[in-house]
mmCIF file of N, CA and C in Angstrom:
data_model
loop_
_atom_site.group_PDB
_atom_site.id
_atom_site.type_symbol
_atom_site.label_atom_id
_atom_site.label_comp_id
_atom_site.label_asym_id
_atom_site.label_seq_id
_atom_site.Cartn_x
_atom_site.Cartn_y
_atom_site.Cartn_z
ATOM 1 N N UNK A 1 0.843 -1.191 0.000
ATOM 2 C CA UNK A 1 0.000 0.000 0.000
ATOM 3 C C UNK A 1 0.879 1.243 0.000
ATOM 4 N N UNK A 2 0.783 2.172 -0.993
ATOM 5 C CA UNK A 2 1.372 3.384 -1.110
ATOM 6 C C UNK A 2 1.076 3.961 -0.216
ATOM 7 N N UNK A 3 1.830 5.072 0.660
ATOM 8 C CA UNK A 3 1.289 5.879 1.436
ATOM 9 C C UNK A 3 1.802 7.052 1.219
ATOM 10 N N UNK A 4 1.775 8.550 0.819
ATOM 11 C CA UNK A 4 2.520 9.780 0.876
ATOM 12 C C UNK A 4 1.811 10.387 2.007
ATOM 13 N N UNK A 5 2.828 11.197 2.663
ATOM 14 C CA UNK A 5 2.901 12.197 3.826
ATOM 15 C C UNK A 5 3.319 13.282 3.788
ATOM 16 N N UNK A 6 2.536 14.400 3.546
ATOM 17 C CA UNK A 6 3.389 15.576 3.230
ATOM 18 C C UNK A 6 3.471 16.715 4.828
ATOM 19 N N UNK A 7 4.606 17.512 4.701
ATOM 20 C CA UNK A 7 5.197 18.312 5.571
ATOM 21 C C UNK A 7 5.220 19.846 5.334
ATOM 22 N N UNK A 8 5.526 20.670 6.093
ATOM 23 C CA UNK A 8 6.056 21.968 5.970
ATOM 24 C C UNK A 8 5.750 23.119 5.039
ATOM 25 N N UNK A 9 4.125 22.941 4.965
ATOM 26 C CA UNK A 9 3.551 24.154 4.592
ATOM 27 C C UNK A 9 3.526 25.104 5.972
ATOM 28 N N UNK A 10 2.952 26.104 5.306
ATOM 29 C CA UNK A 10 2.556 26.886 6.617
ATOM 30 C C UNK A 10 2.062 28.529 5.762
ATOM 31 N N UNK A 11 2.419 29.504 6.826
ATOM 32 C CA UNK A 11 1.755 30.932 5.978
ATOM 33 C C UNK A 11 3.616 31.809 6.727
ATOM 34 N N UNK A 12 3.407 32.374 5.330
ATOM 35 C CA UNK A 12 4.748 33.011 4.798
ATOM 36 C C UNK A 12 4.175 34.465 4.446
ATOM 37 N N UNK A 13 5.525 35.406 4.700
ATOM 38 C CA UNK A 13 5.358 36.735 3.946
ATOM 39 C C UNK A 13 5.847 36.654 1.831
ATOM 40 N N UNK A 14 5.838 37.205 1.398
ATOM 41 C CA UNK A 14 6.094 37.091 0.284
ATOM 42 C C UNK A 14 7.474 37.555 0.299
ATOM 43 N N UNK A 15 8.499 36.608 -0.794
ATOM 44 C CA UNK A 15 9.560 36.487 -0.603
ATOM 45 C C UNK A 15 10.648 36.199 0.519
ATOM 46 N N UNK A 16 9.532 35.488 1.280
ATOM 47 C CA UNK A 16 9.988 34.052 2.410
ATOM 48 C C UNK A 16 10.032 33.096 1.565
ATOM 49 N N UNK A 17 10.767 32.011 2.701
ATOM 50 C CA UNK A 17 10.735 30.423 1.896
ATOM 51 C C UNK A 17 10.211 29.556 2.517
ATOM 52 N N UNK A 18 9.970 28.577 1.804
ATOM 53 C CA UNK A 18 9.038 27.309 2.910
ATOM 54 C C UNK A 18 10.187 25.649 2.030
ATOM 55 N N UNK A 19 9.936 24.443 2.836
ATOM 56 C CA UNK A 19 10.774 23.660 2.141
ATOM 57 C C UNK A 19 9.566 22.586 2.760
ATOM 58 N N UNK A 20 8.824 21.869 1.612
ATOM 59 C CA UNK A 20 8.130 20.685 1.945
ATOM 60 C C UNK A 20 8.829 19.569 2.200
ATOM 61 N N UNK A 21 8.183 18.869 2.843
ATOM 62 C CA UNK A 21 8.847 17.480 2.483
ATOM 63 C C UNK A 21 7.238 16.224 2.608
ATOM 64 N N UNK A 22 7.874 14.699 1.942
ATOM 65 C CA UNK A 22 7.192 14.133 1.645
ATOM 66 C C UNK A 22 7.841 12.729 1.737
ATOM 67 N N UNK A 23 7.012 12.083 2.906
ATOM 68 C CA UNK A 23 7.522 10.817 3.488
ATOM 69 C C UNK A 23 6.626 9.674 2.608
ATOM 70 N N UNK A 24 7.434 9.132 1.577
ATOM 71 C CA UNK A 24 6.957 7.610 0.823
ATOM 72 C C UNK A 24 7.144 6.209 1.143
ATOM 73 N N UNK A 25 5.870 5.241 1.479
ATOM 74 C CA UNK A 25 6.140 4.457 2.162
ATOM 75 C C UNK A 25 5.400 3.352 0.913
ATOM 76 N N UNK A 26 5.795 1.999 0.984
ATOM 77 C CA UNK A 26 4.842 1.401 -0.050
ATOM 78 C C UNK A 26 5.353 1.299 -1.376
ATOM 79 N N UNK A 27 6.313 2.554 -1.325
ATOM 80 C CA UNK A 27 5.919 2.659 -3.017
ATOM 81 C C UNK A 27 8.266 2.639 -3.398
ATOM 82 N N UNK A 28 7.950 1.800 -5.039
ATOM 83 C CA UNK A 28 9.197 1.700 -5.342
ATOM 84 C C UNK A 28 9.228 2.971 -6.310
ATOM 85 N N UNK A 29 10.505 3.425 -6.383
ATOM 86 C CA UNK A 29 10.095 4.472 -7.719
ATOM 87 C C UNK A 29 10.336 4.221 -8.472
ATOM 88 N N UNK A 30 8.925 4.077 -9.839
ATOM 89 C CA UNK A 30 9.314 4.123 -11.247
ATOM 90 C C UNK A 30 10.320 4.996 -11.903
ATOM 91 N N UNK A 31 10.552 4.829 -13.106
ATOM 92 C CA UNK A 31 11.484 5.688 -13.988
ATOM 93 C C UNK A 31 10.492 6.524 -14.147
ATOM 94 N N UNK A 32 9.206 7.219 -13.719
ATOM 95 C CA UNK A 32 8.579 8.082 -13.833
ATOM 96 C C UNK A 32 8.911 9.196 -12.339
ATOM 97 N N UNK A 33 9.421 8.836 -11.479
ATOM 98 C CA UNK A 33 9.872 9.161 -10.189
ATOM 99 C C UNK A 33 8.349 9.585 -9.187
ATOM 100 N N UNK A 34 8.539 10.887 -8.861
ATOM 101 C CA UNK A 34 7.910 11.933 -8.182
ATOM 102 C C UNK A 34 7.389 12.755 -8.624
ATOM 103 N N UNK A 35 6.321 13.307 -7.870
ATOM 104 C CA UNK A 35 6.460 14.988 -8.337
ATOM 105 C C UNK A 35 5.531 16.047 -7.342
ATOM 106 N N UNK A 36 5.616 17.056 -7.395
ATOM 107 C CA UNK A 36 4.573 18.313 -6.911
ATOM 108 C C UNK A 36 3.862 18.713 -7.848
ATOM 109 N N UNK A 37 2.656 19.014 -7.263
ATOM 110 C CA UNK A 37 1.442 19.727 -8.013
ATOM 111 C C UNK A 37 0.952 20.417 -6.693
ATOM 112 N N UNK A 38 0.311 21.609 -7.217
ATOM 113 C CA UNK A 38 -0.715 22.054 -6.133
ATOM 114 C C UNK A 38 -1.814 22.742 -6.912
ATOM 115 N N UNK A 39 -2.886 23.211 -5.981
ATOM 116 C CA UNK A 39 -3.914 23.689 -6.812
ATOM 117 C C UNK A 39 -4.302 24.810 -5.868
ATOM 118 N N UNK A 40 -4.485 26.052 -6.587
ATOM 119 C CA UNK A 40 -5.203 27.307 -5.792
ATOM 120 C C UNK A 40 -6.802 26.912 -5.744
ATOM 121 N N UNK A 41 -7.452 27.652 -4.981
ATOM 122 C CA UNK A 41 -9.060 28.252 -5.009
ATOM 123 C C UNK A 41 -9.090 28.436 -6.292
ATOM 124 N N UNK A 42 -10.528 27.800 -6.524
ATOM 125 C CA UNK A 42 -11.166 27.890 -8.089
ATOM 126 C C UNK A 42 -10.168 27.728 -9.227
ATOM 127 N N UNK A 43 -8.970 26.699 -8.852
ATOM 128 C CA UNK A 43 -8.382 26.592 -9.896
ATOM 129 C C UNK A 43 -7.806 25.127 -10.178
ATOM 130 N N UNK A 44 -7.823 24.466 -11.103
ATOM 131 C CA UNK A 44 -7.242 23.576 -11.633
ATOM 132 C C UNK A 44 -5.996 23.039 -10.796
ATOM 133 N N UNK A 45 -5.893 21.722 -10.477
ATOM 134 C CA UNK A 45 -4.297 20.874 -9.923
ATOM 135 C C UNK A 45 -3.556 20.938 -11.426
ATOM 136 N N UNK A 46 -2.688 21.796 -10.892
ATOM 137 C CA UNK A 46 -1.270 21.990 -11.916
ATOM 138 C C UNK A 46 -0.265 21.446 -11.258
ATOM 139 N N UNK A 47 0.845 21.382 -12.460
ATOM 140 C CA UNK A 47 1.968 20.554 -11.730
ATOM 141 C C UNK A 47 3.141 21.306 -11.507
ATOM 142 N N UNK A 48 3.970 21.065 -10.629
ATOM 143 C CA UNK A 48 4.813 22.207 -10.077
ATOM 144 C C UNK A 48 6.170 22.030 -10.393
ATOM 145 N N UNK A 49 6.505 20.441 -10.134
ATOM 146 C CA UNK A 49 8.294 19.977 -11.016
ATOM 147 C C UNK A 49 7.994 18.719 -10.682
ATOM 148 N N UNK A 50 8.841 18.032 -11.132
ATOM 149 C CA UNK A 50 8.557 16.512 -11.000
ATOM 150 C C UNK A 50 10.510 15.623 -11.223
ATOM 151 N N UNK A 51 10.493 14.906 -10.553
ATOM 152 C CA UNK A 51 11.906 14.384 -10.339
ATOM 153 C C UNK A 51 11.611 12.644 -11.038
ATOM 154 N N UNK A 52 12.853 12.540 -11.772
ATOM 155 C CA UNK A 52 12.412 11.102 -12.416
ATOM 156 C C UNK A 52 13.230 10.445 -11.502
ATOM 157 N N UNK A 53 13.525 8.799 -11.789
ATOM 158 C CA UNK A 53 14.150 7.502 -10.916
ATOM 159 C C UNK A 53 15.863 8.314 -11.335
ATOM 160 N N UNK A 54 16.134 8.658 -12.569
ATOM 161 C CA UNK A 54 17.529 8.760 -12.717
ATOM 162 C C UNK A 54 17.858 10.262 -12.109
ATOM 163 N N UNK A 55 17.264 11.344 -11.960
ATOM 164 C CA UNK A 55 17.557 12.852 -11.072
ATOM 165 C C UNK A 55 16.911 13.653 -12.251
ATOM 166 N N UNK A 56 16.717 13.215 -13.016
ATOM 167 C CA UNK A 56 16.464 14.531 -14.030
ATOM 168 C C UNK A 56 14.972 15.248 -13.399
ATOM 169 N N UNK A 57 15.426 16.620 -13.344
ATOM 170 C CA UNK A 57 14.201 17.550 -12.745
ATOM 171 C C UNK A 57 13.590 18.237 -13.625
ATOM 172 N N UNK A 58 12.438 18.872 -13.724
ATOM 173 C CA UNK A 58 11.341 19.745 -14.550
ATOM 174 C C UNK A 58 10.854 20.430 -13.603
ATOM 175 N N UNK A 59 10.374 21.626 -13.968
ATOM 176 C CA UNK A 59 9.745 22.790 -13.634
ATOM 177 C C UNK A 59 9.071 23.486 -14.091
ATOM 178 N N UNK A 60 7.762 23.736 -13.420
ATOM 179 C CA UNK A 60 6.754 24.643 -14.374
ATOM 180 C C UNK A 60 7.229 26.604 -14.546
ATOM 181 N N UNK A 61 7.480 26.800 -15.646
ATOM 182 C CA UNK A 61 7.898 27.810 -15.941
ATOM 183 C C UNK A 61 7.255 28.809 -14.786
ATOM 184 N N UNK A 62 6.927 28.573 -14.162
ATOM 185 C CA UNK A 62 6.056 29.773 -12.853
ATOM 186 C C UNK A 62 7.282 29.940 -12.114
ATOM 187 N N UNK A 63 7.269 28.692 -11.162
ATOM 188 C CA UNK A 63 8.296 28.484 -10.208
ATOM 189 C C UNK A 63 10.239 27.933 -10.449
ATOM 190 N N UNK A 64 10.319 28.316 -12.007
ATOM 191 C CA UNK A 64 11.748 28.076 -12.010
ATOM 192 C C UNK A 64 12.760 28.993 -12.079
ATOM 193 N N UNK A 65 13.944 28.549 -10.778
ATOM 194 C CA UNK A 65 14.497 29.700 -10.778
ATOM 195 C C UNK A 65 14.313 29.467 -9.129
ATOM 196 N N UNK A 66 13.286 29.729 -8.311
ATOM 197 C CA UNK A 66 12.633 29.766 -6.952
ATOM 198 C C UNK A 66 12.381 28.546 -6.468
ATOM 199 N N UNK A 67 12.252 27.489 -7.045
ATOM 200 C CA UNK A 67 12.410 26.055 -6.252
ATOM 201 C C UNK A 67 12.899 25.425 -6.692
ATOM 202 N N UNK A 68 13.419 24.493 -5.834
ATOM 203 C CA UNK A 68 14.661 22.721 -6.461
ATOM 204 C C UNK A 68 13.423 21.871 -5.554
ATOM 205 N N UNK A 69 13.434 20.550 -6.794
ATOM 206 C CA UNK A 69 13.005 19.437 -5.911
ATOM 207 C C UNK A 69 14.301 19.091 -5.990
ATOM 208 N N UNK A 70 14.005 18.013 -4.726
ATOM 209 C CA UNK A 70 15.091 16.921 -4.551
ATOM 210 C C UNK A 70 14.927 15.669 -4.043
ATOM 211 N N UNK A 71 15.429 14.643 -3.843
ATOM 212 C CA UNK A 71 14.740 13.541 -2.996
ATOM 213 C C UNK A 71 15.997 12.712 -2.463
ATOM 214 N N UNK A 72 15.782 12.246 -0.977
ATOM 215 C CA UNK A 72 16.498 11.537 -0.810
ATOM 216 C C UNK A 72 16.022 10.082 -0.504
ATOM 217 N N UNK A 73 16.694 9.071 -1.019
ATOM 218 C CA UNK A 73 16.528 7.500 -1.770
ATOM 219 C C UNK A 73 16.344 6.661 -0.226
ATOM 220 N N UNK A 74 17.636 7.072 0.619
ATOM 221 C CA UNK A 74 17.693 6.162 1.928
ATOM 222 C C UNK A 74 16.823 6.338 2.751
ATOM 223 N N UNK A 75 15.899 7.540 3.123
ATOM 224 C CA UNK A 75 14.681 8.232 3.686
ATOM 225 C C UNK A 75 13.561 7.801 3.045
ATOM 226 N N UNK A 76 13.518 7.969 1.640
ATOM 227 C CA UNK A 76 12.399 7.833 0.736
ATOM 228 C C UNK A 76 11.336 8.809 0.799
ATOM 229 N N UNK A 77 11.772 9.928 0.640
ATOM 230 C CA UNK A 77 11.427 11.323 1.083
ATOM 231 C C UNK A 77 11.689 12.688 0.087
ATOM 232 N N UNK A 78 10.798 12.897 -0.660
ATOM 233 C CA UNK A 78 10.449 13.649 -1.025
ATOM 234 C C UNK A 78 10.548 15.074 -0.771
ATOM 235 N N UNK A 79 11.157 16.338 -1.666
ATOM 236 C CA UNK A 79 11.297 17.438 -1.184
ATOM 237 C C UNK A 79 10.596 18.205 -2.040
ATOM 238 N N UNK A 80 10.381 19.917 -1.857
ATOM 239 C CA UNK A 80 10.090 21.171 -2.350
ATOM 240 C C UNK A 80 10.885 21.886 -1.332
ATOM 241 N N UNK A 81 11.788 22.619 -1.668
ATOM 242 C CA UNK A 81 12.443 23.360 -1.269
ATOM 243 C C UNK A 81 11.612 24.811 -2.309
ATOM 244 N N UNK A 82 11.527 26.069 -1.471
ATOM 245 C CA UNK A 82 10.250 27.003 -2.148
ATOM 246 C C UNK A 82 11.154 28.504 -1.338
ATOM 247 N N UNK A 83 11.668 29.282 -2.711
ATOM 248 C CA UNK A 83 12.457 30.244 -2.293
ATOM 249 C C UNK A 83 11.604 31.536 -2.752
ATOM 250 N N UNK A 84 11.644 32.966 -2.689
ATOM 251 C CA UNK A 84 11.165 34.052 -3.443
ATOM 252 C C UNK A 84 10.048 34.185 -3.271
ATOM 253 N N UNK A 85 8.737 33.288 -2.247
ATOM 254 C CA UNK A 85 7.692 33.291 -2.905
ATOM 255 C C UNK A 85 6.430 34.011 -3.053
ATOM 256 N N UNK A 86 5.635 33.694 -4.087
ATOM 257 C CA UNK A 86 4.776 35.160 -4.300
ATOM 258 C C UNK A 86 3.683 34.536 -3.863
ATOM 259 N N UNK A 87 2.524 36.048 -3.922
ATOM 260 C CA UNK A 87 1.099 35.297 -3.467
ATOM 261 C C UNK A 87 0.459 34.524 -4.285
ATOM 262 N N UNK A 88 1.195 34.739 -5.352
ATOM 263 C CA UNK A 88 0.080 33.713 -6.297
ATOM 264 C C UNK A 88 0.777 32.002 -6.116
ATOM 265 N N UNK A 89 2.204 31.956 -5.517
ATOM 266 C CA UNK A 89 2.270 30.348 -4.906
ATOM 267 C C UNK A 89 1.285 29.350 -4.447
ATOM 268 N N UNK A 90 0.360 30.825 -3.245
ATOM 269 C CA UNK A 90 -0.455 30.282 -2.546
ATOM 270 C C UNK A 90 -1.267 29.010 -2.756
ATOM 271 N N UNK A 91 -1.217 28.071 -2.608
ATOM 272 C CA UNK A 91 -2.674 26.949 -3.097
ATOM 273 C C UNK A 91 -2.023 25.890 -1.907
ATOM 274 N N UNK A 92 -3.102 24.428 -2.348
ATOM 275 C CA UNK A 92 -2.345 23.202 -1.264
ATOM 276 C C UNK A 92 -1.376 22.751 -2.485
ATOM 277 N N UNK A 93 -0.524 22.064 -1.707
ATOM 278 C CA UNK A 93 0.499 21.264 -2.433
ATOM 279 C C UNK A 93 0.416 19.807 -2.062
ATOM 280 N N UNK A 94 0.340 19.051 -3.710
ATOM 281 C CA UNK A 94 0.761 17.748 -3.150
ATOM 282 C C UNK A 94 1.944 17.341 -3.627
ATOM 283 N N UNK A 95 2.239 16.304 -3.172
ATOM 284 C CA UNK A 95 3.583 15.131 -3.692
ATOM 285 C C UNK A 95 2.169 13.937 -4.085
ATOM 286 N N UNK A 96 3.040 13.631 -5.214
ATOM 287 C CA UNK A 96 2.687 12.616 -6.051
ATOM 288 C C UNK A 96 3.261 11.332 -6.636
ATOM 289 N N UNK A 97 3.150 10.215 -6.707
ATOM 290 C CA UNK A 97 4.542 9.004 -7.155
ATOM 291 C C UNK A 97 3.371 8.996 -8.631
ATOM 292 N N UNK A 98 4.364 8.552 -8.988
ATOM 293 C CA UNK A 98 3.945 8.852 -10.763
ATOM 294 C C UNK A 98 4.301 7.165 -11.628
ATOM 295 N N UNK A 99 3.344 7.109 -12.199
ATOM 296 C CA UNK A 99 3.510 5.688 -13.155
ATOM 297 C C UNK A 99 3.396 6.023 -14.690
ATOM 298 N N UNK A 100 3.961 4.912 -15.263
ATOM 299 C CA UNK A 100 3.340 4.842 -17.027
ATOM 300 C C UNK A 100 2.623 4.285 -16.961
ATOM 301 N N UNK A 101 1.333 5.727 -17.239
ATOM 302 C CA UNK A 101 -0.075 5.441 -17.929
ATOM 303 C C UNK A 101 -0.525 5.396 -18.605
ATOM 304 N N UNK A 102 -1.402 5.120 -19.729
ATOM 305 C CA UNK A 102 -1.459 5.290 -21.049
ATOM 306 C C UNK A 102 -0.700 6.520 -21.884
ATOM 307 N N UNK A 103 0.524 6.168 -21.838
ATOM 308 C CA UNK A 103 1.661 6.458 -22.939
ATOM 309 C C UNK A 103 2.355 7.603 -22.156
ATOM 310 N N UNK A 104 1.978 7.681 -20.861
ATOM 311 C CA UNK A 104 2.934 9.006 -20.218
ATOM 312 C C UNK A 104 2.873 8.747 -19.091
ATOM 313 N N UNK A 105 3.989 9.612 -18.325
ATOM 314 C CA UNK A 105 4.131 9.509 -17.330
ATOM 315 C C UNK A 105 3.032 10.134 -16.200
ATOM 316 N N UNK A 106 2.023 9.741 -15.387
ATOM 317 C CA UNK A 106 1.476 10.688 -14.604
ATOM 318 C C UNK A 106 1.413 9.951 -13.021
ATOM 319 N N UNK A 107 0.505 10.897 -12.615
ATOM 320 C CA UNK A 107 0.526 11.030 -11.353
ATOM 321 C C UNK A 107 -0.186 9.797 -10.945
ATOM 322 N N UNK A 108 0.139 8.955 -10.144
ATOM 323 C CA UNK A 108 -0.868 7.675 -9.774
ATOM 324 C C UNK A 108 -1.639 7.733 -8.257
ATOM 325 N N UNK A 109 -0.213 8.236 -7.145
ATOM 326 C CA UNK A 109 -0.800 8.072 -6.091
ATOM 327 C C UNK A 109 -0.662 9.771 -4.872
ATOM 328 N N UNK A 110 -1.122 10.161 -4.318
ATOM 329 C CA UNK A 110 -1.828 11.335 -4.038
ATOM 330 C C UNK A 110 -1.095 11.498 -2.316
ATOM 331 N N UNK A 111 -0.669 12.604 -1.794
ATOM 332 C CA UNK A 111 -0.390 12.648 -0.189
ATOM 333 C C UNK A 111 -2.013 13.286 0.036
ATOM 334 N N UNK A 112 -2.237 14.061 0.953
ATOM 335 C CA UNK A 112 -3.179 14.517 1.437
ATOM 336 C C UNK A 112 -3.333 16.044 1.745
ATOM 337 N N UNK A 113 -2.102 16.592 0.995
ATOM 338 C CA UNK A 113 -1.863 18.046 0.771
ATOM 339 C C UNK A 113 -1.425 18.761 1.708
ATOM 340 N N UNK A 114 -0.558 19.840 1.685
ATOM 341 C CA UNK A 114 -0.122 20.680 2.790
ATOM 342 C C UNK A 114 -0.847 22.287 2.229
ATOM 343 N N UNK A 115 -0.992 23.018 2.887
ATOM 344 C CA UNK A 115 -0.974 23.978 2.744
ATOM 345 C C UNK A 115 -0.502 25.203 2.839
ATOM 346 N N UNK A 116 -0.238 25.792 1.483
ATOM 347 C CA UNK A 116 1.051 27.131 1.676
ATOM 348 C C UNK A 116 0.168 28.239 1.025
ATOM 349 N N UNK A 117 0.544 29.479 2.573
ATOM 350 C CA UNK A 117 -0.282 30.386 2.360
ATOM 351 C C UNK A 117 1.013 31.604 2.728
ATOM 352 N N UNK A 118 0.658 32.066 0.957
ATOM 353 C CA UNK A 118 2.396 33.056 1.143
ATOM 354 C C UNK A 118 1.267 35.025 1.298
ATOM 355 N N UNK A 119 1.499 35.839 1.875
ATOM 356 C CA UNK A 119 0.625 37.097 1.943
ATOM 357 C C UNK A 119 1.727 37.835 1.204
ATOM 358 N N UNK A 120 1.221 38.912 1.264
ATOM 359 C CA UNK A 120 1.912 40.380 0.707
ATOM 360 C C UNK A 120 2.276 41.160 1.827
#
């Protein structure tokens, strides 16, 4: 049974930092790895960067530049490290373990969200 656990939201001034983390239990990582998504009020779950099995990282042109994922293997733990950030960061964040699904890589299994609330 997969389990994700996510950490270290909280409420920030703008251009504070916050650094999630995300405890994976259950789960092996595909060559699809990890990833973050979060979703604001009245808005769509977008995806935020995503880390594959070999390190290669992605980033949604919003937040690059202002966050590194990272993960460490012996923990099995999941990061967002979240630098600069603005109010429009604001939404919940999840961590996600990711499979090949019909012909791509996506999101399979879900934490239970943290919440980051950055003000002005």
């Amino acid at each position: 049974q997969v389990q994700l656990v996510e950490s270290g939201g909280g409420s920030v001034q703008a251009g504070g930092s916050l650094k999630l983390s995300c405890a994976a239990s259950g789960y092996i990582f595909s060559r699809c790895g990890m990833g973050w998504y979060r979703q604001a009020p009245g808005k769509e779950r977008e995806l935020v960067s995503t880390i594959s099995s070999d390190g290669t990282t992605n980033y949604a042109d919003s937040v690059k530049g202002r966050f590194t994922i990272s993960r460490d293997n012996v923990k099995n733990t999941l990061y967002l490290q979240m630098n600069s950030l603005k109010t429009e960061d604001t939404a919940v964040y999840y961590c996600a373990a990711r499979l090949y699904l019909v012909g791509d890589c996506r999101p399979r299994y879900w934490g239970q969200g943290t919440q980051v609330t950055v003000s002005s």
